[in-house]
Amino acid sequence: MTSPEHDANVTTADAVNDEEHRILASLLEKVRVISAAPDRDVEIMHALTDMYLYAKKHFFDEEALMERLGYPEREHHAALHREFLERTHALVDASLAGKLDFAELSRFLANWFTQHATEEDGKITLFAQRRARGDA
Ligand SMILES: [Fe+2]
Ligand SMILES: [Fe+2]
């Protein structure tokens, strides 16, 4: 099904998305490396802040891409992005309060990102490819 308002010039889940995923993955890796070392709370907060702000930017761009594509599950997908940001916020607070290990937090972030990028973002790519072939 093609959304009537989609932008016909967007035929792939474009290169910007892949590039942003690479940047986000490297920011998450930075969080992982720092969180594995003891007593680096200030550095880890900087790394988490960088990751969080970039994730927000990426989600904004990806949601705009879904809009242009006329991707039918865009509202559900955007809700997953919001949940991630809220959960990350809560987990950072828990980590600062000493209730959660930063390494554990880092694992949650990396696992979420890997699963989301593969499964959920992958659906956007498949939709864009189907649409490019005229099947969507
Ligand atoms: Fe993404
Ligand atoms: Fe996404």
XYZ file of N, CA and C in Angstrom, residues 53-110:
174
model
N 22.116 12.599 22.642
C 21.781 13.711 21.733
C 21.845 13.252 20.282
N 22.828 12.418 19.978
C 22.927 11.944 18.594
C 21.768 10.995 18.267
N 21.391 10.171 19.246
C 20.245 9.273 19.025
C 18.996 10.097 18.720
N 18.810 11.200 19.453
C 17.648 12.073 19.207
C 17.676 12.632 17.795
N 18.844 13.098 17.384
C 18.986 13.641 16.025
C 18.682 12.549 14.994
N 19.266 11.373 15.227
C 19.064 10.278 14.288
C 17.582 9.901 14.197
N 16.925 9.804 15.353
C 15.505 9.428 15.342
C 14.692 10.475 14.577
N 15.024 11.735 14.793
C 14.320 12.809 14.084
C 14.483 12.623 12.574
N 15.718 12.393 12.141
C 15.983 12.217 10.704
C 15.276 10.974 10.160
N 15.328 9.899 10.944
C 14.721 8.647 10.476
C 13.192 8.778 10.406
N 12.629 9.508 11.363
C 11.177 9.710 11.337
C 10.778 10.565 10.130
N 11.629 11.536 9.772
C 11.364 12.353 8.579
C 11.470 11.475 7.328
N 12.434 10.573 7.323
C 12.585 9.645 6.193
C 11.334 8.763 6.049
N 10.856 8.237 7.191
C 9.647 7.390 7.148
C 8.467 8.184 6.608
N 8.393 9.437 7.003
C 7.324 10.322 6.524
C 7.413 10.471 5.004
N 8.617 10.745 4.506
C 8.793 10.943 3.065
C 8.494 9.668 2.279
N 8.835 8.538 2.893
C 8.580 7.250 2.237
C 7.101 6.865 2.272
N 6.362 7.483 3.200
C 4.990 7.044 3.414
C 4.969 5.670 4.076
N 5.954 5.418 4.935
C 6.072 4.117 5.619
C 4.881 3.913 6.549
N 4.127 2.825 6.362
C 2.861 2.690 7.100
C 3.006 2.509 8.618
N 4.154 1.975 9.089
C 4.301 1.732 10.536
C 5.068 2.853 11.234
N 5.073 4.047 10.630
C 5.940 5.093 11.181
C 5.560 5.530 12.597
N 4.280 5.511 12.925
C 3.909 5.955 14.273
C 4.371 4.956 15.326
N 4.197 3.686 15.024
C 4.670 2.643 15.944
C 6.196 2.746 16.098
N 6.881 2.938 14.977
C 8.342 3.021 14.999
C 8.809 4.233 15.829
N 8.135 5.360 15.627
C 8.493 6.566 16.381
C 8.249 6.349 17.881
N 7.214 5.573 18.213
C 6.946 5.275 19.626
C 8.084 4.454 20.225
N 8.672 3.546 19.432
C 9.819 2.756 19.918
C 11.002 3.681 20.199
N 11.202 4.676 19.333
C 12.278 5.649 19.558
C 12.047 6.407 20.878
N 10.816 6.845 21.067
C 10.509 7.610 22.296
C 10.740 6.747 23.534
N 10.298 5.484 23.459
C 10.481 4.579 24.599
C 11.966 4.413 24.924
N 12.779 4.301 23.867
C 14.222 4.144 24.089
C 14.781 5.362 24.821
N 14.407 6.557 24.376
C 14.935 7.771 25.010
C 14.481 7.861 26.475
N 13.215 7.519 26.714
C 12.708 7.578 28.093
C 13.400 6.548 28.976
N 13.575 5.346 28.435
C 14.213 4.267 29.202
C 15.676 4.618 29.485
N 16.339 5.167 28.478
C 17.740 5.551 28.663
C 17.851 6.600 29.759
N 16.951 7.563 29.726
C 16.941 8.607 30.746
C 16.807 7.999 32.133
N 15.846 7.090 32.277
C 15.588 6.457 33.573
C 16.794 5.627 34.025
N 17.433 4.936 33.072
C 18.573 4.083 33.435
C 19.800 4.921 33.798
N 19.966 6.055 33.130
C 21.084 6.942 33.488
C 20.867 7.451 34.914
N 19.628 7.836 35.230
C 19.322 8.293 36.590
C 19.628 7.188 37.602
N 19.226 5.954 37.268
C 19.470 4.820 38.172
C 20.967 4.589 38.341
N 21.708 4.762 37.253
C 23.166 4.565 37.328
C 23.795 5.625 38.216
N 23.340 6.861 38.055
C 23.885 7.948 38.874
C 23.561 7.750 40.353
N 22.411 7.137 40.608
C 22.010 6.881 41.997
C 22.698 5.622 42.545
N 23.538 4.998 41.724
C 24.266 3.821 42.182
C 23.442 2.540 42.145
N 22.265 2.583 41.513
C 21.398 1.394 41.483
C 21.683 0.503 40.288
N 22.469 0.991 39.373
C 22.744 0.218 38.159
C 24.187 0.479 37.745
N 24.834 -0.584 37.334
C 26.199 -0.496 36.868
C 26.232 0.180 35.493
N 27.192 1.049 35.254
C 27.292 1.672 33.928
C 27.536 0.630 32.833
N 28.260 -0.434 33.178
C 28.517 -1.484 32.184
C 27.210 -2.156 31.779
N 26.323 -2.351 32.777
C 25.006 -2.937 32.497
C 24.190 -2.010 31.599
N 24.253 -0.734 31.920
C 23.558 0.271 31.113
C 24.071 0.232 29.679
N 25.378 0.164 29.549
C 25.993 0.123 28.225
C 25.516 -1.094 27.435
N 25.407 -2.247 28.115
C 24.927 -3.459 27.438
C 23.487 -3.294 26.964
N 22.660 -2.706 27.820
C 21.271 -2.473 27.415
C 21.224 -1.607 26.156
N 21.993 -0.512 26.143
C 21.981 0.419 25.007
C 22.426 -0.286 23.725
N 23.532 -1.023 23.835
C 24.074 -1.693 22.643
C 23.104 -2.759 22.126
